[in-house]
Short mmCIF file of N, CA and C in Angstrom, two decimals:
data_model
loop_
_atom_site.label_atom_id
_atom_site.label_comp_id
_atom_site.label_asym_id
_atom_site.label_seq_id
_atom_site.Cartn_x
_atom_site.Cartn_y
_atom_site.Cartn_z
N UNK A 1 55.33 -67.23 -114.42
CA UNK A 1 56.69 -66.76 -114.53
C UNK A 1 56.74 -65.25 -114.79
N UNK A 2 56.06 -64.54 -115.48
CA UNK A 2 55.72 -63.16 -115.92
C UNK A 2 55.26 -62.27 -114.92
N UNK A 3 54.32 -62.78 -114.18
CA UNK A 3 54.27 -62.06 -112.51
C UNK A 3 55.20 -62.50 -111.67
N UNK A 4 56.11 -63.36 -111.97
CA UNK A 4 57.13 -63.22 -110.51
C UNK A 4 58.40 -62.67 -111.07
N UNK A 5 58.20 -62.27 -112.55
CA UNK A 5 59.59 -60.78 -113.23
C UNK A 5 58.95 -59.55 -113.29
N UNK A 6 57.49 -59.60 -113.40
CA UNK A 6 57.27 -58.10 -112.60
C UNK A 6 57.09 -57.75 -110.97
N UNK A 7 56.84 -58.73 -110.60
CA UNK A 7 56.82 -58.68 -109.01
C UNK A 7 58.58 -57.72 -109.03
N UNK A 8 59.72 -58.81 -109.00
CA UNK A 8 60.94 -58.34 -109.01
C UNK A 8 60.84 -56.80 -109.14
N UNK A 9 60.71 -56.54 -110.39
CA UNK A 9 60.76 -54.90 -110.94
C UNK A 9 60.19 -53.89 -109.85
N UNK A 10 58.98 -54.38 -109.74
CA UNK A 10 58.19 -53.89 -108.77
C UNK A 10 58.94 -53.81 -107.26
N UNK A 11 59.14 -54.83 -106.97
CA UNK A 11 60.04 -54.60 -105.87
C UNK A 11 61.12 -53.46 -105.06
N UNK A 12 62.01 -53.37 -106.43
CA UNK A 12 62.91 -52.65 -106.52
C UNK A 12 62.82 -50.82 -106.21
N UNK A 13 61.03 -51.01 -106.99
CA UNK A 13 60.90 -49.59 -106.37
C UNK A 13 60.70 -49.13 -105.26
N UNK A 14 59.44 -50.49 -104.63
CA UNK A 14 58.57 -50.60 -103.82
C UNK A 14 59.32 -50.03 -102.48
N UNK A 15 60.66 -51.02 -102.18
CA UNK A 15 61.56 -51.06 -101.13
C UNK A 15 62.50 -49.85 -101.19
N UNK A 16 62.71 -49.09 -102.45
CA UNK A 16 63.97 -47.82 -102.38
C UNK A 16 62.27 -46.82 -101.56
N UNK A 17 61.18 -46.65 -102.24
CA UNK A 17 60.15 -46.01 -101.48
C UNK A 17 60.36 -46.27 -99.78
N UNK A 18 60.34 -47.06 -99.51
CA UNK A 18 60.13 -47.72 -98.58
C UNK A 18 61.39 -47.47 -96.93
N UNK A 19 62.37 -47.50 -97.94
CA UNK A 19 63.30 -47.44 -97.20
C UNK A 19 63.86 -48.72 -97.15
N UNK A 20 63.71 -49.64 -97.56
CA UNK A 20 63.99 -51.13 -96.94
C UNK A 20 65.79 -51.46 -97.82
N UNK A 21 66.12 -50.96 -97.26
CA UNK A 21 68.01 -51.21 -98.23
C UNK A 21 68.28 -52.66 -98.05
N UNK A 22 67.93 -53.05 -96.91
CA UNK A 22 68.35 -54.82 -97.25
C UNK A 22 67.25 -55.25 -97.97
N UNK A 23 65.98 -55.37 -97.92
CA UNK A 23 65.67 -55.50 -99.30
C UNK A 23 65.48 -55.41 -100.30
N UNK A 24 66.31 -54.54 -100.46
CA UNK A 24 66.33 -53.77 -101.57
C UNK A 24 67.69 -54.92 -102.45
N UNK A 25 68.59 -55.10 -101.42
CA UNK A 25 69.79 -55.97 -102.13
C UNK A 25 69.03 -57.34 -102.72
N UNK A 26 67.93 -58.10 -102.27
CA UNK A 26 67.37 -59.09 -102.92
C UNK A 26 66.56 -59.10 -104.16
N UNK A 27 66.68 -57.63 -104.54
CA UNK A 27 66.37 -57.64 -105.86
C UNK A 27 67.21 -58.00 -106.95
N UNK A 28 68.14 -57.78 -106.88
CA UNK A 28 69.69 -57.45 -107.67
C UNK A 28 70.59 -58.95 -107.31
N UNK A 29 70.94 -58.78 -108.81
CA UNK A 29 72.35 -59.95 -108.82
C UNK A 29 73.34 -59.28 -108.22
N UNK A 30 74.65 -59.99 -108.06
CA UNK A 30 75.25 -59.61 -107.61
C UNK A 30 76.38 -58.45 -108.13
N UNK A 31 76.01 -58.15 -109.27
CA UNK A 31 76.56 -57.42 -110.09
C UNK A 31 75.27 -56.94 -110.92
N UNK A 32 75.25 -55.61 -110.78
CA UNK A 32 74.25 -54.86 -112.54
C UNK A 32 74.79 -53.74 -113.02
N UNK A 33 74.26 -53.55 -114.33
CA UNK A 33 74.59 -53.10 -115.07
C UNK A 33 73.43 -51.33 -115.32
N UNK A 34 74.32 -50.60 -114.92
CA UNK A 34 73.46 -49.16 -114.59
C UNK A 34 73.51 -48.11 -115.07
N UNK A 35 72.27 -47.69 -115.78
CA UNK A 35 72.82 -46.96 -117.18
C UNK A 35 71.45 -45.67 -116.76
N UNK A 36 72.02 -44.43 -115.56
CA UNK A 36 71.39 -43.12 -115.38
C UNK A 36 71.42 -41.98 -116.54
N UNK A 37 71.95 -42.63 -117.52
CA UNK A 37 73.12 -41.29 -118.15
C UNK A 37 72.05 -40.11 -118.93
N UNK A 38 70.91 -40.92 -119.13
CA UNK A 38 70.04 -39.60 -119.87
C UNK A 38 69.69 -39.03 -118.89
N UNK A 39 69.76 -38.57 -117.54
CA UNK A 39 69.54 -38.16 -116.51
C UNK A 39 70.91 -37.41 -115.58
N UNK A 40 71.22 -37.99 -115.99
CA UNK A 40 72.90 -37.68 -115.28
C UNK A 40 74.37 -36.96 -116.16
N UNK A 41 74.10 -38.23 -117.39
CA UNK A 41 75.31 -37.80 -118.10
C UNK A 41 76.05 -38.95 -117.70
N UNK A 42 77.65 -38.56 -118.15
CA UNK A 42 78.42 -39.94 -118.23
C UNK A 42 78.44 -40.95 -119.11
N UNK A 43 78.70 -42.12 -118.38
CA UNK A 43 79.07 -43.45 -119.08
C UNK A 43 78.01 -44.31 -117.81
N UNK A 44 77.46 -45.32 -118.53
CA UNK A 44 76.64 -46.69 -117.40
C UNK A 44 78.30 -47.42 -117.19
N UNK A 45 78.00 -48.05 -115.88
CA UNK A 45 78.73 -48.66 -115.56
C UNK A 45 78.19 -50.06 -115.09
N UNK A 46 79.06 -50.38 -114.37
CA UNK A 46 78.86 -51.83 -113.83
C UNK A 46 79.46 -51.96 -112.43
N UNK A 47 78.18 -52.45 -111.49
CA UNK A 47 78.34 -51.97 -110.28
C UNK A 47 78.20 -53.01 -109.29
N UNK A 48 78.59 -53.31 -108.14
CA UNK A 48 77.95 -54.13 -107.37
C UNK A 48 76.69 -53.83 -106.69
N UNK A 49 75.72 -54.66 -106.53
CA UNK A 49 74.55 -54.33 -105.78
C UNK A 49 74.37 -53.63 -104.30
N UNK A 50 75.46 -53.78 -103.35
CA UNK A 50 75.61 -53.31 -102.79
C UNK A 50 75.95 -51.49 -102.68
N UNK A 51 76.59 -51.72 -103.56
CA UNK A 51 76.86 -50.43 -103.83
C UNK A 51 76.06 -49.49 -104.64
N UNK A 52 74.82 -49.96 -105.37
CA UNK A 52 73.87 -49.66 -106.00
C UNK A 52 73.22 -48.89 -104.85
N UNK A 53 72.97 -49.80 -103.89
CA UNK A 53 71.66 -49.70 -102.50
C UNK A 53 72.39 -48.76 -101.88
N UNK A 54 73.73 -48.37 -101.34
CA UNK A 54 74.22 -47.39 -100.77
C UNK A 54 74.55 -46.13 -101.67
N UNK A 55 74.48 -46.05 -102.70
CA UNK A 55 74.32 -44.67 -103.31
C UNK A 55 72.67 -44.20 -103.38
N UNK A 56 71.62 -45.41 -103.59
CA UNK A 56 70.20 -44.42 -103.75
C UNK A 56 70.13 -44.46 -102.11
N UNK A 57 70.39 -45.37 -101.11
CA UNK A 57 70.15 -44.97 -99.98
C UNK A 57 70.82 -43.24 -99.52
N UNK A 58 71.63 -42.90 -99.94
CA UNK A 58 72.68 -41.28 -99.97
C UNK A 58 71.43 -40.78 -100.92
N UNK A 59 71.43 -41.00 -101.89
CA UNK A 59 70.82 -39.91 -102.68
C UNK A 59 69.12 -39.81 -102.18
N UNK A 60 68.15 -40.91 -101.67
CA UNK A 60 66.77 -40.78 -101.58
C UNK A 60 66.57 -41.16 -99.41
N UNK A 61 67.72 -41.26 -99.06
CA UNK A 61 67.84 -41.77 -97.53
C UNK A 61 67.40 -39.61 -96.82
N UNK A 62 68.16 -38.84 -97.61
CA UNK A 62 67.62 -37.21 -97.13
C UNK A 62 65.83 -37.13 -97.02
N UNK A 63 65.48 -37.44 -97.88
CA UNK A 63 64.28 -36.92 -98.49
C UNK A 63 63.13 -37.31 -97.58
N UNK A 64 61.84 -36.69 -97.20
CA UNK A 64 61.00 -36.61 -96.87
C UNK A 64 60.40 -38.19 -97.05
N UNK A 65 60.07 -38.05 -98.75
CA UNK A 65 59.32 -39.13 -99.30
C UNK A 65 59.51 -39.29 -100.64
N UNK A 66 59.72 -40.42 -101.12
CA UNK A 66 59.45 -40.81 -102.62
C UNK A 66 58.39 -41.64 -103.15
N UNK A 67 57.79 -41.45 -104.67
CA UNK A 67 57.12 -42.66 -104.58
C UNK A 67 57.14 -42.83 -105.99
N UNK A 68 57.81 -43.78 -106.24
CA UNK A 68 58.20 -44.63 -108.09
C UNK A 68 56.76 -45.72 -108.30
N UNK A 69 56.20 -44.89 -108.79
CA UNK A 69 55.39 -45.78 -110.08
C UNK A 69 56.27 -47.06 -111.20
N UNK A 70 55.75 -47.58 -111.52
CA UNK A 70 56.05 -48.82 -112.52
C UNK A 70 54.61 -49.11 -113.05
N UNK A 71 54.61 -49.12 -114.34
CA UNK A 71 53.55 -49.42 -115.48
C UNK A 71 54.07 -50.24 -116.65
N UNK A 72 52.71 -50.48 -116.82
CA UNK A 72 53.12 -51.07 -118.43
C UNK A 72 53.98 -52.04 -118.80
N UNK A 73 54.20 -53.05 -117.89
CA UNK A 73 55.09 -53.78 -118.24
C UNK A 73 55.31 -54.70 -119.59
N UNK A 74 56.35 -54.56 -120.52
CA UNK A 74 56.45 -55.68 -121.52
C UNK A 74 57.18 -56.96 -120.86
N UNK A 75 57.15 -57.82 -120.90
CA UNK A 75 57.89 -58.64 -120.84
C UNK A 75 58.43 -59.79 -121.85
N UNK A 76 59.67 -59.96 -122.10
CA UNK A 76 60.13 -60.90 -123.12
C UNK A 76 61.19 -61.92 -122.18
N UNK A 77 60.59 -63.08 -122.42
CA UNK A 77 61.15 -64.27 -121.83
C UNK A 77 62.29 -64.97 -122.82
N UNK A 78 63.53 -65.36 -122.63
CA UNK A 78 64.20 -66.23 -123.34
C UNK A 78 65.31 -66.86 -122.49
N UNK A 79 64.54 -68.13 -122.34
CA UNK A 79 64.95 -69.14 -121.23
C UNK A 79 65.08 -68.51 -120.21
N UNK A 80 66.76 -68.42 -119.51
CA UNK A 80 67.05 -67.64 -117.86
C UNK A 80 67.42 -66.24 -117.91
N UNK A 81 66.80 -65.63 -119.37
CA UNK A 81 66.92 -64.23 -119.17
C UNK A 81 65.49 -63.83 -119.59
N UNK A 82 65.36 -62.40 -119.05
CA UNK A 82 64.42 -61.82 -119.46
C UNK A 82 64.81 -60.16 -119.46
N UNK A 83 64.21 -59.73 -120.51
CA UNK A 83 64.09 -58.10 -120.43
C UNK A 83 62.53 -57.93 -120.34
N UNK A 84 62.54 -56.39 -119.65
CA UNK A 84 61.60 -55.89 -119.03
C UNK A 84 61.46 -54.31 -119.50
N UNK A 85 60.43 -53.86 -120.27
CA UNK A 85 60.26 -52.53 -120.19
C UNK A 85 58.87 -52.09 -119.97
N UNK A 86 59.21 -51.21 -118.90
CA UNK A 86 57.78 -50.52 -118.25
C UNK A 86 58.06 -49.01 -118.57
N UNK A 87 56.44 -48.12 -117.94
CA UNK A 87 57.06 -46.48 -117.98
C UNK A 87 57.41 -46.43 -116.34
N UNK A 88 57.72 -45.00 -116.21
CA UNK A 88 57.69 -45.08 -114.52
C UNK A 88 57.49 -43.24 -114.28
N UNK A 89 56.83 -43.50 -113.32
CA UNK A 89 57.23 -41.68 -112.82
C UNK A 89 57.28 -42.11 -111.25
N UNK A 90 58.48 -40.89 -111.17
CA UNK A 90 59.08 -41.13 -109.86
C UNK A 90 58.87 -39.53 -109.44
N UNK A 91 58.19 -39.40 -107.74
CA UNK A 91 58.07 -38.04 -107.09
C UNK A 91 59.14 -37.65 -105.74
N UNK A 92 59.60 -36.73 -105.67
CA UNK A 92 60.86 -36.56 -104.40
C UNK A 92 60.19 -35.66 -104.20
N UNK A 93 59.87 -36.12 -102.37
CA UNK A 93 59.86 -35.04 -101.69
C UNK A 93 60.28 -34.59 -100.11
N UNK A 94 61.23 -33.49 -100.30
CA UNK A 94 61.92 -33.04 -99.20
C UNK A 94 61.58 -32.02 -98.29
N UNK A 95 61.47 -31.78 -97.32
CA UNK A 95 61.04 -30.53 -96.34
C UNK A 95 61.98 -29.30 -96.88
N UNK A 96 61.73 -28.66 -97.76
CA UNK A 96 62.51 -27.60 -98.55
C UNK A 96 61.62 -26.32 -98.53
N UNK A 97 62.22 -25.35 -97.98
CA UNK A 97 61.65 -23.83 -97.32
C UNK A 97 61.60 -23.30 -98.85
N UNK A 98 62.73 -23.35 -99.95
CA UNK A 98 62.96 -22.69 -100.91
C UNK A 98 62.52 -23.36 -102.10
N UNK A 99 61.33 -22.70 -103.20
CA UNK A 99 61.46 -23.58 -104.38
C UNK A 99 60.04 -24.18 -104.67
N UNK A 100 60.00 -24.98 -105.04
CA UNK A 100 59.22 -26.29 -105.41
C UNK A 100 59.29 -27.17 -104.64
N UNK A 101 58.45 -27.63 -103.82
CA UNK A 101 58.92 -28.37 -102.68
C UNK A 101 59.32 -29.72 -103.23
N UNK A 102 58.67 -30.12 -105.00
CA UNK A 102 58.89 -31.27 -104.90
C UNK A 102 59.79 -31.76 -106.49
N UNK A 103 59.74 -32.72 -106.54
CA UNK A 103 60.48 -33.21 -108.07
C UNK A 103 59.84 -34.42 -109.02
N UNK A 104 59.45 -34.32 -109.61
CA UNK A 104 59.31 -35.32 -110.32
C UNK A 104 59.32 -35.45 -111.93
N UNK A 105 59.54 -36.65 -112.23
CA UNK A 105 60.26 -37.23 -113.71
C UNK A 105 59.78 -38.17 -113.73
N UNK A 106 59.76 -38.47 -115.53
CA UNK A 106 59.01 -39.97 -115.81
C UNK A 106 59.93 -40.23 -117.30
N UNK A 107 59.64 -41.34 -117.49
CA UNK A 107 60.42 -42.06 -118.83
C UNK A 107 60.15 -43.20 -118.59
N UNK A 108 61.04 -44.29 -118.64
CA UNK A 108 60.66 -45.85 -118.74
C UNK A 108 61.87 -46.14 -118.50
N UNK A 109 61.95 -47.33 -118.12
CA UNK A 109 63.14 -48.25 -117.25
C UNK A 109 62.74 -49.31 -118.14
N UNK A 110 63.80 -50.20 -118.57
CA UNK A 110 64.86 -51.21 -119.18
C UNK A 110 65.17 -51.93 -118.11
N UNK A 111 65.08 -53.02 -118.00
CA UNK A 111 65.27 -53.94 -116.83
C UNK A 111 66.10 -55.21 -117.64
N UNK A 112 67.33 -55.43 -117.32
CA UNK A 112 67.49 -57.35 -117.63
C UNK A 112 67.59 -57.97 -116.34
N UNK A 113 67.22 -58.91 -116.68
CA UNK A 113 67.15 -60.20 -115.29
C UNK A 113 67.65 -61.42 -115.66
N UNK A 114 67.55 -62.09 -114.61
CA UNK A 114 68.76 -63.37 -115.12
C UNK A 114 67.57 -64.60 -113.90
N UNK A 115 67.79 -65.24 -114.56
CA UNK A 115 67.02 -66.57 -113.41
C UNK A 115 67.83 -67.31 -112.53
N UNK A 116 68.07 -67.56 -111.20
CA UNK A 116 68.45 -67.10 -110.37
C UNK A 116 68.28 -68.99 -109.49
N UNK A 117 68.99 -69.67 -108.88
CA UNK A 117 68.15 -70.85 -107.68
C UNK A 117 67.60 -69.85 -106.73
N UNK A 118 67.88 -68.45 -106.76
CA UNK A 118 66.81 -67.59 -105.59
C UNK A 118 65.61 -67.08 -106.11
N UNK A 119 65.61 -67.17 -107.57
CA UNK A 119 64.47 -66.40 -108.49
C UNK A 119 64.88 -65.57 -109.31
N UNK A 120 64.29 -64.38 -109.69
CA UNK A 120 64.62 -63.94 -110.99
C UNK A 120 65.64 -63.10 -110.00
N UNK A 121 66.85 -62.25 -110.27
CA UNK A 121 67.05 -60.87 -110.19
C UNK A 121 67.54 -59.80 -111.52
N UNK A 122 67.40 -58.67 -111.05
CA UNK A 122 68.10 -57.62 -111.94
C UNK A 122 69.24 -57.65 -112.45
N UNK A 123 69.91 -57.83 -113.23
CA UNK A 123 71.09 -57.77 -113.68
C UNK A 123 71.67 -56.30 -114.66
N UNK A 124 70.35 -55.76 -114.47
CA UNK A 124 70.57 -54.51 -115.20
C UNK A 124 69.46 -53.56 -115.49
N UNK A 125 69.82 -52.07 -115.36
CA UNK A 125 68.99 -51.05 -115.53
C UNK A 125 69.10 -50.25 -116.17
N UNK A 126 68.27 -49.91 -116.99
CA UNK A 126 68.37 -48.53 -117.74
C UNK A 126 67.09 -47.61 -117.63
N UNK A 127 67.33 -46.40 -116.88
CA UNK A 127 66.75 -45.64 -116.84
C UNK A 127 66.96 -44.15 -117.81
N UNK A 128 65.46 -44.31 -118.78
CA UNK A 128 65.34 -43.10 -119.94
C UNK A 128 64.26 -41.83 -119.61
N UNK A 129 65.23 -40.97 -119.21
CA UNK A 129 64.00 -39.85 -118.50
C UNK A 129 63.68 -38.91 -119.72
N UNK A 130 62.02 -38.87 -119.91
CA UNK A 130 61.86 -38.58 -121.06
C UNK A 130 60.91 -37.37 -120.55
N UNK A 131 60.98 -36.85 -119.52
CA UNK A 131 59.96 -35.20 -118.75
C UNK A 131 60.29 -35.39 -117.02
N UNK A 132 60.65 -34.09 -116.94
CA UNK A 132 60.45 -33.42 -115.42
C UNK A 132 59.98 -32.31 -115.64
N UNK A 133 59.41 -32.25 -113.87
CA UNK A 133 58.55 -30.80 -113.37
C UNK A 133 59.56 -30.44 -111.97
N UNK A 134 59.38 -29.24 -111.58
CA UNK A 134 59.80 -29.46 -110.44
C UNK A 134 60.84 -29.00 -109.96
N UNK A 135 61.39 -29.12 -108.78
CA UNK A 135 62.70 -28.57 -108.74
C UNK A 135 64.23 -29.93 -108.35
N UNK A 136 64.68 -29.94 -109.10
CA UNK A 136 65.76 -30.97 -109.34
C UNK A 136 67.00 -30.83 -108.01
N UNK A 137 66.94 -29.27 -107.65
CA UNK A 137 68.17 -28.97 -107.03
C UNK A 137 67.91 -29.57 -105.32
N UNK A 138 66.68 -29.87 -105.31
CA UNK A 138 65.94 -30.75 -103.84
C UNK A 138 66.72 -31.53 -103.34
N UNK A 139 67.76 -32.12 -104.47
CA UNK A 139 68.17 -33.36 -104.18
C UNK A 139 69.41 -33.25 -103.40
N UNK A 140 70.05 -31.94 -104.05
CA UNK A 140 71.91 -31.60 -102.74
C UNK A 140 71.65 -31.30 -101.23
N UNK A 141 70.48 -30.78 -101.13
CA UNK A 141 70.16 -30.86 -99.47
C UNK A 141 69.82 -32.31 -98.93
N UNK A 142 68.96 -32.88 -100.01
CA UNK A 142 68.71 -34.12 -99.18
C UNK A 142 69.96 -35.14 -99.15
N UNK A 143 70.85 -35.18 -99.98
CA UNK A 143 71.34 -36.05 -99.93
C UNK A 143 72.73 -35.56 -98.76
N UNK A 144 73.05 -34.45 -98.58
CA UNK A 144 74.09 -34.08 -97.16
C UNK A 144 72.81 -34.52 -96.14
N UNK A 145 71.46 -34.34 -96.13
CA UNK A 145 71.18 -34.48 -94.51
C UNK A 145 71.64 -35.84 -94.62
N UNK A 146 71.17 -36.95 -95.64
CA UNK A 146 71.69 -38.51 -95.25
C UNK A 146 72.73 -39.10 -95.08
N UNK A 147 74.01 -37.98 -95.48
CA UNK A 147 74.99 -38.40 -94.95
C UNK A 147 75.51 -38.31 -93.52
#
């Protein structure tokens, strides 16, 4: 049961790397709970999955290449939920003339999941960025070319 809630996690990165947006939606309930804010700012909200996959597809669909690590997984089981905390470092990289060609940040991701008749999915994320290198501003070009 513990490798098929990190498989999940794993997934999630595997496929935004990847490009794979429809599978990317079989990670996710149908609703999660998304909490960028030490990174962003704001308030977490609560989002549909769909709409999860079409904003990182806009924001990582520009870019050259990404590639999200996942480590360390804890896992705590209680019955049809589980939380999940791993570290992660994530690298962006865009064909950028100006700068740092590339970006990257690490912290650890907060995962809840819910047990599922399809299997586990995500029901929620929290991502805590705790160091970047790099150049951050990579990301307003890439994300107009994907629009």
């Amino acid at each position: 049961m513990i490798n098929e809630i990190v498989d999940v996690t794993t997934r999630m990165t595997w496929f935004a790397d990847r490009r794979d947006w429809d599978a990317l939606l079989t990670v996710f309930a149908d609703e999660v709970d998304l909490d960028y804010t030490s990174l962003t700012g704001g308030e977490p909200a609560r989002l549909k999955a769909a709409d999860i996959v079409a904003g990182w597809r806009a924001g990582l669909g520009g870019l050259d290449a990404t590639q999200h690590l996942v480590s360390n997984h804890l896992v705590d089981v209680d019955g049809d939920r589980a939380v999940v905390t791993a570290q992660f470092q994530a690298v962006h990289v865009p064909a950028n003339p100006h700068g740092d060609p590339t970006w990257t940040l690490g912290g650890h991701y907060r995962f809840g999941l819910v047990r599922t008749d399809a299997g586990w999915r995500i029901d929620a994320v929290t991502m805590t960025t705790t160091w970047a290198t790099g150049n951050q501003h990579i990301m307003t070009p890439a994300a107009q070319r994907a629009g």
